[in-house]
């Protein structure tokens, strides 16, 4: 992460450089993670065919059947279907912001990878504990 100060009035402003963050490679998913104190931001790419249960769950403590994290972000490209434990689904399209609660599974729809940017103060510990 690089921090660039534009003036003394904005000395605390940070420009985030995902290429300088930590890369989490999970097969058909990739997360570029930048952590600043208790804040985490990620640029996540999910490729067509991505299966959360096969590629992410085994890396999390207890290998959960449903994603235990809340996701708050913006989908830059692609289309993502989100299935919830109760059987309901929602679709997130490119250009949409979202807030997805725990207890879900994502699915890439079509042949365009889903690229999203997420911000959190609660996932820093989860990302840190992920197995490589």
mmCIF file of N, CA and C in Angstrom:
data_model
loop_
_atom_site.group_PDB
_atom_site.id
_atom_site.type_symbol
_atom_site.label_atom_id
_atom_site.label_comp_id
_atom_site.label_asym_id
_atom_site.label_seq_id
_atom_site.Cartn_x
_atom_site.Cartn_y
_atom_site.Cartn_z
ATOM 1 N N UNK A 1 0.845 -1.162 0.000
ATOM 2 C CA UNK A 1 0.000 0.000 0.000
ATOM 3 C C UNK A 1 0.890 1.223 0.000
ATOM 4 N N UNK A 2 0.539 2.184 -0.808
ATOM 5 C CA UNK A 2 1.248 3.449 -0.841
ATOM 6 C C UNK A 2 0.332 4.531 -0.304
ATOM 7 N N UNK A 3 0.881 5.431 0.486
ATOM 8 C CA UNK A 3 0.116 6.575 0.970
ATOM 9 C C UNK A 3 0.672 7.817 0.312
ATOM 10 N N UNK A 4 -0.203 8.610 -0.256
ATOM 11 C CA UNK A 4 0.200 9.839 -0.916
ATOM 12 C C UNK A 4 -0.522 10.998 -0.257
ATOM 13 N N UNK A 5 0.234 11.976 0.243
ATOM 14 C CA UNK A 5 -0.361 13.168 0.844
ATOM 15 C C UNK A 5 -0.454 14.248 -0.219
ATOM 16 N N UNK A 6 -1.662 14.782 -0.417
ATOM 17 C CA UNK A 6 -1.862 15.817 -1.425
ATOM 18 C C UNK A 6 -1.702 17.219 -0.860
ATOM 19 N N UNK A 7 -1.913 17.375 0.432
ATOM 20 C CA UNK A 7 -1.702 18.662 1.094
ATOM 21 C C UNK A 7 -1.727 18.412 2.591
ATOM 22 N N UNK A 8 -1.287 19.378 3.368
ATOM 23 C CA UNK A 8 -1.313 19.222 4.814
ATOM 24 C C UNK A 8 -2.735 19.064 5.329
ATOM 25 N N UNK A 9 -3.710 19.632 4.634
ATOM 26 C CA UNK A 9 -5.108 19.540 5.066
ATOM 27 C C UNK A 9 -5.630 18.106 4.958
ATOM 28 N N UNK A 10 -5.020 17.287 4.123
ATOM 29 C CA UNK A 10 -5.467 15.910 3.910
ATOM 30 C C UNK A 10 -4.355 14.928 4.244
ATOM 31 N N UNK A 11 -3.602 15.199 5.277
ATOM 32 C CA UNK A 11 -2.449 14.370 5.630
ATOM 33 C C UNK A 11 -2.834 12.927 5.934
ATOM 34 N N UNK A 12 -4.085 12.674 6.333
ATOM 35 C CA UNK A 12 -4.505 11.316 6.667
ATOM 36 C C UNK A 12 -5.103 10.561 5.486
ATOM 37 N N UNK A 13 -5.214 11.176 4.342
ATOM 38 C CA UNK A 13 -5.771 10.518 3.158
ATOM 39 C C UNK A 13 -4.802 9.463 2.648
ATOM 40 N N UNK A 14 -5.345 8.301 2.265
ATOM 41 C CA UNK A 14 -4.531 7.217 1.737
ATOM 42 C C UNK A 14 -5.069 6.793 0.377
ATOM 43 N N UNK A 15 -4.193 6.698 -0.597
ATOM 44 C CA UNK A 15 -4.537 6.129 -1.898
ATOM 45 C C UNK A 15 -4.163 4.646 -1.827
ATOM 46 N N UNK A 16 -5.103 3.779 -2.121
ATOM 47 C CA UNK A 16 -4.882 2.345 -1.972
ATOM 48 C C UNK A 16 -4.344 1.757 -3.267
ATOM 49 N N UNK A 17 -3.238 1.045 -3.142
ATOM 50 C CA UNK A 17 -2.601 0.361 -4.265
ATOM 51 C C UNK A 17 -2.732 -1.139 -4.034
ATOM 52 N N UNK A 18 -3.713 -1.776 -4.685
ATOM 53 C CA UNK A 18 -3.948 -3.201 -4.465
ATOM 54 C C UNK A 18 -2.771 -4.064 -4.895
ATOM 55 N N UNK A 19 -1.980 -3.610 -5.865
ATOM 56 C CA UNK A 19 -0.842 -4.410 -6.311
ATOM 57 C C UNK A 19 0.215 -4.548 -5.223
ATOM 58 N N UNK A 20 0.192 -3.656 -4.228
ATOM 59 C CA UNK A 20 1.148 -3.728 -3.120
ATOM 60 C C UNK A 20 0.580 -4.494 -1.927
ATOM 61 N N UNK A 21 -0.642 -4.998 -2.044
ATOM 62 C CA UNK A 21 -1.272 -5.722 -0.940
ATOM 63 C C UNK A 21 -0.882 -7.191 -0.937
ATOM 64 N N UNK A 22 -1.607 -7.968 -0.142
ATOM 65 C CA UNK A 22 -1.388 -9.409 -0.025
ATOM 66 C C UNK A 22 -2.297 -10.125 -1.010
ATOM 67 N N UNK A 23 -1.732 -11.024 -1.806
ATOM 68 C CA UNK A 23 -2.506 -11.785 -2.778
ATOM 69 C C UNK A 23 -2.958 -13.096 -2.154
ATOM 70 N N UNK A 24 -4.272 -13.352 -2.188
ATOM 71 C CA UNK A 24 -4.843 -14.629 -1.764
ATOM 72 C C UNK A 24 -5.359 -15.306 -3.026
ATOM 73 N N UNK A 25 -4.670 -16.372 -3.463
ATOM 74 C CA UNK A 25 -5.046 -17.091 -4.676
ATOM 75 C C UNK A 25 -5.811 -18.342 -4.271
ATOM 76 N N UNK A 26 -7.047 -18.457 -4.758
ATOM 77 C CA UNK A 26 -7.911 -19.574 -4.396
ATOM 78 C C UNK A 26 -8.444 -20.257 -5.648
ATOM 79 N N UNK A 27 -7.565 -20.566 -6.578
ATOM 80 C CA UNK A 27 -8.006 -21.220 -7.802
ATOM 81 C C UNK A 27 -8.740 -20.257 -8.710
ATOM 82 N N UNK A 28 -10.050 -20.406 -8.806
ATOM 83 C CA UNK A 28 -10.843 -19.542 -9.668
ATOM 84 C C UNK A 28 -11.247 -18.234 -8.984
ATOM 85 N N UNK A 29 -10.677 -17.981 -7.818
ATOM 86 C CA UNK A 29 -10.901 -16.722 -7.106
ATOM 87 C C UNK A 29 -9.552 -16.157 -6.677
ATOM 88 N N UNK A 30 -9.502 -14.844 -6.665
ATOM 89 C CA UNK A 30 -8.287 -14.154 -6.243
ATOM 90 C C UNK A 30 -8.698 -12.909 -5.476
ATOM 91 N N UNK A 31 -8.027 -12.662 -4.358
ATOM 92 C CA UNK A 31 -8.287 -11.454 -3.582
ATOM 93 C C UNK A 31 -6.972 -10.727 -3.358
ATOM 94 N N UNK A 32 -6.963 -9.456 -3.685
ATOM 95 C CA UNK A 32 -5.836 -8.583 -3.376
ATOM 96 C C UNK A 32 -6.265 -7.798 -2.146
ATOM 97 N N UNK A 33 -5.585 -8.040 -1.026
ATOM 98 C CA UNK A 33 -6.030 -7.553 0.281
ATOM 99 C C UNK A 33 -5.077 -6.488 0.812
ATOM 100 N N UNK A 34 -5.642 -5.376 1.220
ATOM 101 C CA UNK A 34 -4.873 -4.304 1.862
ATOM 102 C C UNK A 34 -5.511 -4.063 3.224
ATOM 103 N N UNK A 35 -4.692 -4.140 4.281
ATOM 104 C CA UNK A 35 -5.177 -3.899 5.635
ATOM 105 C C UNK A 35 -4.472 -2.682 6.213
ATOM 106 N N UNK A 36 -5.270 -1.803 6.781
ATOM 107 C CA UNK A 36 -4.767 -0.589 7.429
ATOM 108 C C UNK A 36 -5.404 -0.543 8.814
ATOM 109 N N UNK A 37 -4.608 -0.829 9.847
ATOM 110 C CA UNK A 37 -5.128 -0.906 11.212
ATOM 111 C C UNK A 37 -6.284 -1.899 11.242
ATOM 112 N N UNK A 38 -7.496 -1.476 11.624
ATOM 113 C CA UNK A 38 -8.630 -2.393 11.706
ATOM 114 C C UNK A 38 -9.501 -2.381 10.450
ATOM 115 N N UNK A 39 -9.017 -1.768 9.388
ATOM 116 C CA UNK A 39 -9.782 -1.675 8.138
ATOM 117 C C UNK A 39 -9.148 -2.577 7.079
ATOM 118 N N UNK A 40 -10.012 -3.188 6.297
ATOM 119 C CA UNK A 40 -9.553 -4.049 5.214
ATOM 120 C C UNK A 40 -10.298 -3.658 3.946
ATOM 121 N N UNK A 41 -9.585 -3.612 2.837
ATOM 122 C CA UNK A 41 -10.221 -3.462 1.537
ATOM 123 C C UNK A 41 -9.662 -4.555 0.638
ATOM 124 N N UNK A 42 -10.503 -5.069 -0.235
ATOM 125 C CA UNK A 42 -10.101 -6.155 -1.122
ATOM 126 C C UNK A 42 -10.606 -5.894 -2.529
ATOM 127 N N UNK A 43 -9.769 -6.207 -3.490
ATOM 128 C CA UNK A 43 -10.213 -6.301 -4.875
ATOM 129 C C UNK A 43 -10.304 -7.795 -5.152
ATOM 130 N N UNK A 44 -11.526 -8.263 -5.378
ATOM 131 C CA UNK A 44 -11.786 -9.698 -5.519
ATOM 132 C C UNK A 44 -12.195 -9.999 -6.957
ATOM 133 N N UNK A 45 -11.622 -11.065 -7.516
ATOM 134 C CA UNK A 45 -12.013 -11.542 -8.839
ATOM 135 C C UNK A 45 -12.500 -12.977 -8.705
ATOM 136 N N UNK A 46 -13.722 -13.223 -9.155
ATOM 137 C CA UNK A 46 -14.280 -14.574 -9.218
ATOM 138 C C UNK A 46 -14.441 -14.924 -10.688
ATOM 139 N N UNK A 47 -13.813 -16.008 -11.107
ATOM 140 C CA UNK A 47 -13.902 -16.434 -12.506
ATOM 141 C C UNK A 47 -15.077 -17.380 -12.701
ATOM 142 N N UNK A 48 -15.579 -17.466 -13.948
ATOM 143 C CA UNK A 48 -16.664 -18.413 -14.228
ATOM 144 C C UNK A 48 -16.276 -19.817 -13.769
ATOM 145 N N UNK A 49 -17.209 -20.528 -13.154
ATOM 146 C CA UNK A 49 -16.951 -21.867 -12.631
ATOM 147 C C UNK A 49 -16.523 -21.871 -11.172
ATOM 148 N N UNK A 50 -16.326 -20.690 -10.596
ATOM 149 C CA UNK A 50 -15.926 -20.581 -9.189
ATOM 150 C C UNK A 50 -16.934 -21.302 -8.296
ATOM 151 N N UNK A 51 -16.411 -22.094 -7.347
ATOM 152 C CA UNK A 51 -17.235 -22.829 -6.401
ATOM 153 C C UNK A 51 -16.721 -22.517 -4.996
ATOM 154 N N UNK A 52 -17.463 -21.702 -4.242
ATOM 155 C CA UNK A 52 -17.038 -21.258 -2.918
ATOM 156 C C UNK A 52 -16.748 -22.433 -1.990
ATOM 157 N N UNK A 53 -17.577 -23.493 -2.053
ATOM 158 C CA UNK A 53 -17.404 -24.640 -1.162
ATOM 159 C C UNK A 53 -16.090 -25.374 -1.422
ATOM 160 N N UNK A 54 -15.628 -25.405 -2.651
ATOM 161 C CA UNK A 54 -14.385 -26.101 -2.990
ATOM 162 C C UNK A 54 -13.151 -25.215 -2.844
ATOM 163 N N UNK A 55 -13.295 -23.925 -3.110
ATOM 164 C CA UNK A 55 -12.112 -23.075 -3.213
ATOM 165 C C UNK A 55 -11.869 -22.152 -2.030
ATOM 166 N N UNK A 56 -12.898 -21.822 -1.270
ATOM 167 C CA UNK A 56 -12.712 -20.912 -0.134
ATOM 168 C C UNK A 56 -12.971 -21.615 1.196
ATOM 169 N N UNK A 57 -14.064 -22.342 1.308
ATOM 170 C CA UNK A 57 -14.431 -22.983 2.569
ATOM 171 C C UNK A 57 -13.281 -23.773 3.206
ATOM 172 N N UNK A 58 -12.523 -24.594 2.449
ATOM 173 C CA UNK A 58 -11.432 -25.360 3.077
ATOM 174 C C UNK A 58 -10.321 -24.489 3.680
ATOM 175 N N UNK A 59 -10.248 -23.232 3.281
ATOM 176 C CA UNK A 59 -9.219 -22.332 3.795
ATOM 177 C C UNK A 59 -9.651 -21.605 5.071
ATOM 178 N N UNK A 60 -10.920 -21.736 5.429
ATOM 179 C CA UNK A 60 -11.455 -21.048 6.608
ATOM 180 C C UNK A 60 -11.545 -22.006 7.799
ATOM 181 N N UNK A 61 -11.375 -21.490 9.009
ATOM 182 C CA UNK A 61 -11.506 -22.340 10.195
ATOM 183 C C UNK A 61 -12.875 -23.023 10.234
ATOM 184 N N UNK A 62 -12.879 -24.347 10.422
ATOM 185 C CA UNK A 62 -14.127 -25.101 10.504
ATOM 186 C C UNK A 62 -14.754 -25.445 9.170
ATOM 187 N N UNK A 63 -14.181 -25.018 8.063
ATOM 188 C CA UNK A 63 -14.705 -25.292 6.717
ATOM 189 C C UNK A 63 -16.227 -25.094 6.643
ATOM 190 N N UNK A 64 -16.705 -23.867 6.835
ATOM 191 C CA UNK A 64 -18.165 -23.635 6.857
ATOM 192 C C UNK A 64 -18.832 -23.941 5.514
ATOM 193 N N UNK A 65 -20.121 -24.307 5.582
ATOM 194 C CA UNK A 65 -20.903 -24.591 4.372
ATOM 195 C C UNK A 65 -21.421 -23.331 3.716
ATOM 196 N N UNK A 66 -21.487 -22.231 4.468
ATOM 197 C CA UNK A 66 -21.973 -20.950 3.966
ATOM 198 C C UNK A 66 -20.961 -19.883 4.339
ATOM 199 N N UNK A 67 -20.781 -18.892 3.508
ATOM 200 C CA UNK A 67 -19.824 -17.825 3.798
ATOM 201 C C UNK A 67 -20.220 -17.121 5.105
ATOM 202 N N UNK A 68 -19.283 -17.039 6.068
ATOM 203 C CA UNK A 68 -19.592 -16.444 7.364
ATOM 204 C C UNK A 68 -19.374 -14.930 7.417
ATOM 205 N N UNK A 69 -18.944 -14.334 6.325
ATOM 206 C CA UNK A 69 -18.606 -12.905 6.322
ATOM 207 C C UNK A 69 -19.725 -12.054 5.753
ATOM 208 N N UNK A 70 -19.779 -10.828 6.219
ATOM 209 C CA UNK A 70 -20.624 -9.809 5.610
ATOM 210 C C UNK A 70 -19.782 -9.156 4.506
ATOM 211 N N UNK A 71 -20.371 -8.909 3.362
ATOM 212 C CA UNK A 71 -19.653 -8.276 2.247
ATOM 213 C C UNK A 71 -20.334 -6.970 1.883
ATOM 214 N N UNK A 72 -19.548 -5.902 1.867
ATOM 215 C CA UNK A 72 -20.032 -4.555 1.570
ATOM 216 C C UNK A 72 -19.146 -4.009 0.472
ATOM 217 N N UNK A 73 -19.703 -3.859 -0.736
ATOM 218 C CA UNK A 73 -18.830 -3.452 -1.827
ATOM 219 C C UNK A 73 -19.551 -2.992 -3.075
ATOM 220 N N UNK A 74 -18.776 -3.037 -4.157
ATOM 221 C CA UNK A 74 -19.214 -2.548 -5.465
ATOM 222 C C UNK A 74 -18.752 -3.558 -6.511
ATOM 223 N N UNK A 75 -19.671 -4.013 -7.356
ATOM 224 C CA UNK A 75 -19.335 -4.954 -8.427
ATOM 225 C C UNK A 75 -18.954 -4.163 -9.676
ATOM 226 N N UNK A 76 -17.686 -4.230 -10.042
ATOM 227 C CA UNK A 76 -17.186 -3.491 -11.203
ATOM 228 C C UNK A 76 -17.584 -4.152 -12.513
ATOM 229 N N UNK A 77 -17.497 -5.494 -12.561
ATOM 230 C CA UNK A 77 -17.833 -6.191 -13.804
ATOM 231 C C UNK A 77 -18.416 -7.558 -13.488
ATOM 232 N N UNK A 78 -19.157 -8.086 -14.461
ATOM 233 C CA UNK A 78 -19.759 -9.400 -14.316
ATOM 234 C C UNK A 78 -21.140 -9.345 -13.682
ATOM 235 N N UNK A 79 -21.695 -10.544 -13.498
ATOM 236 C CA UNK A 79 -22.985 -10.717 -12.851
ATOM 237 C C UNK A 79 -22.831 -11.839 -11.830
ATOM 238 N N UNK A 80 -23.313 -11.595 -10.612
ATOM 239 C CA UNK A 80 -23.162 -12.562 -9.531
ATOM 240 C C UNK A 80 -24.520 -12.883 -8.921
ATOM 241 N N UNK A 81 -24.810 -14.175 -8.836
ATOM 242 C CA UNK A 81 -26.011 -14.619 -8.125
ATOM 243 C C UNK A 81 -25.579 -14.961 -6.706
ATOM 244 N N UNK A 82 -26.385 -14.583 -5.741
ATOM 245 C CA UNK A 82 -26.120 -14.876 -4.341
ATOM 246 C C UNK A 82 -27.259 -15.732 -3.810
ATOM 247 N N UNK A 83 -26.917 -16.931 -3.334
ATOM 248 C CA UNK A 83 -27.910 -17.831 -2.748
ATOM 249 C C UNK A 83 -27.778 -17.767 -1.232
ATOM 250 N N UNK A 84 -28.918 -17.726 -0.542
ATOM 251 C CA UNK A 84 -28.947 -17.668 0.917
ATOM 252 C C UNK A 84 -29.401 -19.003 1.493
ATOM 253 N N UNK A 85 -29.108 -19.202 2.765
ATOM 254 C CA UNK A 85 -29.465 -20.448 3.455
ATOM 255 C C UNK A 85 -30.948 -20.783 3.336
ATOM 256 N N UNK A 86 -31.810 -19.768 3.311
ATOM 257 C CA UNK A 86 -33.263 -20.002 3.248
ATOM 258 C C UNK A 86 -33.737 -20.375 1.845
ATOM 259 N N UNK A 87 -32.799 -20.465 0.878
ATOM 260 C CA UNK A 87 -33.150 -20.840 -0.488
ATOM 261 C C UNK A 87 -33.405 -19.669 -1.412
ATOM 262 N N UNK A 88 -33.513 -18.471 -0.881
ATOM 263 C CA UNK A 88 -33.745 -17.306 -1.730
ATOM 264 C C UNK A 88 -32.451 -16.919 -2.446
ATOM 265 N N UNK A 89 -32.605 -16.186 -3.552
ATOM 266 C CA UNK A 89 -31.450 -15.726 -4.319
ATOM 267 C C UNK A 89 -31.639 -14.263 -4.703
ATOM 268 N N UNK A 90 -30.523 -13.615 -4.954
ATOM 269 C CA UNK A 90 -30.527 -12.254 -5.479
ATOM 270 C C UNK A 90 -29.434 -12.173 -6.530
ATOM 271 N N UNK A 91 -29.576 -11.260 -7.452
ATOM 272 C CA UNK A 91 -28.585 -11.061 -8.503
ATOM 273 C C UNK A 91 -27.979 -9.678 -8.356
ATOM 274 N N UNK A 92 -26.655 -9.633 -8.431
ATOM 275 C CA UNK A 92 -25.920 -8.368 -8.388
ATOM 276 C C UNK A 92 -25.309 -8.167 -9.770
ATOM 277 N N UNK A 93 -25.581 -7.028 -10.382
ATOM 278 C CA UNK A 93 -25.068 -6.715 -11.716
ATOM 279 C C UNK A 93 -23.937 -5.698 -11.636
ATOM 280 N N UNK A 94 -23.090 -5.705 -12.653
ATOM 281 C CA UNK A 94 -22.003 -4.728 -12.726
ATOM 282 C C UNK A 94 -22.562 -3.326 -12.551
ATOM 283 N N UNK A 95 -21.843 -2.523 -11.761
ATOM 284 C CA UNK A 95 -22.272 -1.162 -11.496
ATOM 285 C C UNK A 95 -23.109 -1.022 -10.240
ATOM 286 N N UNK A 96 -23.394 -2.149 -9.573
ATOM 287 C CA UNK A 96 -24.216 -2.126 -8.361
ATOM 288 C C UNK A 96 -23.352 -2.196 -7.108
ATOM 289 N N UNK A 97 -23.808 -1.499 -6.080
ATOM 290 C CA UNK A 97 -23.231 -1.638 -4.746
ATOM 291 C C UNK A 97 -24.068 -2.667 -4.006
ATOM 292 N N UNK A 98 -23.460 -3.352 -3.034
ATOM 293 C CA UNK A 98 -24.175 -4.406 -2.322
ATOM 294 C C UNK A 98 -23.733 -4.476 -0.862
ATOM 295 N N UNK A 99 -24.611 -5.054 -0.057
ATOM 296 C CA UNK A 99 -24.321 -5.401 1.331
ATOM 297 C C UNK A 99 -24.912 -6.787 1.533
ATOM 298 N N UNK A 100 -24.057 -7.811 1.526
ATOM 299 C CA UNK A 100 -24.504 -9.202 1.593
ATOM 300 C C UNK A 100 -24.223 -9.730 2.997
ATOM 301 N N UNK A 101 -25.256 -10.171 3.724
ATOM 302 C CA UNK A 101 -25.044 -10.664 5.083
ATOM 303 C C UNK A 101 -24.412 -12.065 5.085
ATOM 304 N N UNK A 102 -23.883 -12.492 6.236
ATOM 305 C CA UNK A 102 -23.360 -13.858 6.357
ATOM 306 C C UNK A 102 -24.435 -14.885 6.021
ATOM 307 N N UNK A 103 -23.987 -16.097 5.618
ATOM 308 C CA UNK A 103 -24.929 -17.173 5.308
ATOM 309 C C UNK A 103 -25.326 -17.185 3.848
ATOM 310 N N UNK A 104 -24.351 -17.060 2.958
ATOM 311 C CA UNK A 104 -24.635 -16.995 1.523
ATOM 312 C C UNK A 104 -23.570 -17.764 0.736
ATOM 313 N N UNK A 105 -23.874 -18.006 -0.534
ATOM 314 C CA UNK A 105 -22.916 -18.576 -1.489
ATOM 315 C C UNK A 105 -22.990 -17.763 -2.774
ATOM 316 N N UNK A 106 -21.839 -17.296 -3.274
ATOM 317 C CA UNK A 106 -21.829 -16.541 -4.535
ATOM 318 C C UNK A 106 -21.657 -17.467 -5.737
ATOM 319 N N UNK A 107 -22.199 -17.038 -6.871
ATOM 320 C CA UNK A 107 -22.048 -17.784 -8.127
ATOM 321 C C UNK A 107 -21.886 -16.792 -9.269
ATOM 322 N N UNK A 108 -20.874 -17.019 -10.103
ATOM 323 C CA UNK A 108 -20.665 -16.181 -11.279
ATOM 324 C C UNK A 108 -21.659 -16.624 -12.346
ATOM 325 N N UNK A 109 -22.402 -15.671 -12.911
ATOM 326 C CA UNK A 109 -23.355 -15.953 -13.978
ATOM 327 C C UNK A 109 -22.735 -15.492 -15.294
ATOM 328 N N UNK A 110 -22.717 -16.380 -16.283
ATOM 329 C CA UNK A 110 -22.155 -16.036 -17.585
ATOM 330 C C UNK A 110 -20.654 -16.288 -17.633
ATOM 331 N N UNK A 111 -20.026 -15.726 -18.672
ATOM 332 C CA UNK A 111 -18.597 -15.995 -18.894
ATOM 333 C C UNK A 111 -17.695 -14.791 -18.603
ATOM 334 N N UNK A 112 -18.239 -13.768 -17.967
ATOM 335 C CA UNK A 112 -17.446 -12.594 -17.593
ATOM 336 C C UNK A 112 -17.083 -12.700 -16.116
ATOM 337 N N UNK A 113 -15.792 -12.643 -15.770
ATOM 338 C CA UNK A 113 -15.409 -12.692 -14.359
ATOM 339 C C UNK A 113 -16.063 -11.555 -13.571
ATOM 340 N N UNK A 114 -16.391 -11.842 -12.327
ATOM 341 C CA UNK A 114 -16.901 -10.810 -11.410
ATOM 342 C C UNK A 114 -15.705 -10.164 -10.723
ATOM 343 N N UNK A 115 -15.587 -8.860 -10.870
ATOM 344 C CA UNK A 115 -14.535 -8.103 -10.190
ATOM 345 C C UNK A 115 -15.236 -7.124 -9.269
ATOM 346 N N UNK A 116 -14.885 -7.191 -7.983
ATOM 347 C CA UNK A 116 -15.545 -6.355 -6.994
ATOM 348 C C UNK A 116 -14.530 -5.739 -6.055
ATOM 349 N N UNK A 117 -14.913 -4.626 -5.469
ATOM 350 C CA UNK A 117 -14.101 -3.958 -4.461
ATOM 351 C C UNK A 117 -14.928 -3.903 -3.192
ATOM 352 N N UNK A 118 -14.337 -4.372 -2.096
ATOM 353 C CA UNK A 118 -15.052 -4.406 -0.829
ATOM 354 C C UNK A 118 -14.273 -3.680 0.259
ATOM 355 N N UNK A 119 -15.013 -3.140 1.196
ATOM 356 C CA UNK A 119 -14.439 -2.414 2.331
ATOM 357 C C UNK A 119 -15.033 -2.989 3.603
ATOM 358 N N UNK A 120 -14.209 -3.147 4.620
ATOM 359 C CA UNK A 120 -14.707 -3.716 5.863
ATOM 360 C C UNK A 120 -13.845 -3.331 7.047
ATOM 361 N N UNK A 121 -14.454 -3.343 8.192
ATOM 362 C CA UNK A 121 -13.712 -3.246 9.435
ATOM 363 C C UNK A 121 -13.837 -4.555 10.190
ATOM 364 N N UNK A 122 -14.580 -5.524 9.637
ATOM 365 C CA UNK A 122 -14.814 -6.767 10.362
ATOM 366 C C UNK A 122 -14.135 -7.988 9.757
ATOM 367 N N UNK A 123 -13.618 -7.928 8.535
ATOM 368 C CA UNK A 123 -13.040 -9.119 7.915
ATOM 369 C C UNK A 123 -11.534 -9.220 8.068
ATOM 370 N N UNK A 124 -10.895 -8.243 8.679
ATOM 371 C CA UNK A 124 -9.435 -8.266 8.815
ATOM 372 C C UNK A 124 -8.968 -9.538 9.504
ATOM 373 N N UNK A 125 -9.622 -9.946 10.593
ATOM 374 C CA UNK A 125 -9.214 -11.139 11.323
ATOM 375 C C UNK A 125 -9.464 -12.403 10.501
ATOM 376 N N UNK A 126 -10.580 -12.460 9.746
ATOM 377 C CA UNK A 126 -10.889 -13.634 8.923
ATOM 378 C C UNK A 126 -9.835 -13.802 7.838
ATOM 379 N N UNK A 127 -9.505 -12.728 7.150
ATOM 380 C CA UNK A 127 -8.497 -12.783 6.081
ATOM 381 C C UNK A 127 -7.152 -13.192 6.653
ATOM 382 N N UNK A 128 -6.792 -12.648 7.790
ATOM 383 C CA UNK A 128 -5.509 -12.965 8.423
ATOM 384 C C UNK A 128 -5.403 -14.438 8.753
ATOM 385 N N UNK A 129 -6.521 -15.077 9.171
ATOM 386 C CA UNK A 129 -6.516 -16.472 9.577
ATOM 387 C C UNK A 129 -6.655 -17.459 8.419
ATOM 388 N N UNK A 130 -6.863 -16.959 7.188
ATOM 389 C CA UNK A 130 -7.008 -17.856 6.039
ATOM 390 C C UNK A 130 -5.705 -18.603 5.785
ATOM 391 N N UNK A 131 -5.841 -19.873 5.480
ATOM 392 C CA UNK A 131 -4.673 -20.686 5.148
ATOM 393 C C UNK A 131 -4.222 -20.357 3.731
ATOM 394 N N UNK A 132 -2.929 -20.407 3.498
ATOM 395 C CA UNK A 132 -2.402 -20.196 2.140
ATOM 396 C C UNK A 132 -2.534 -21.437 1.313
#
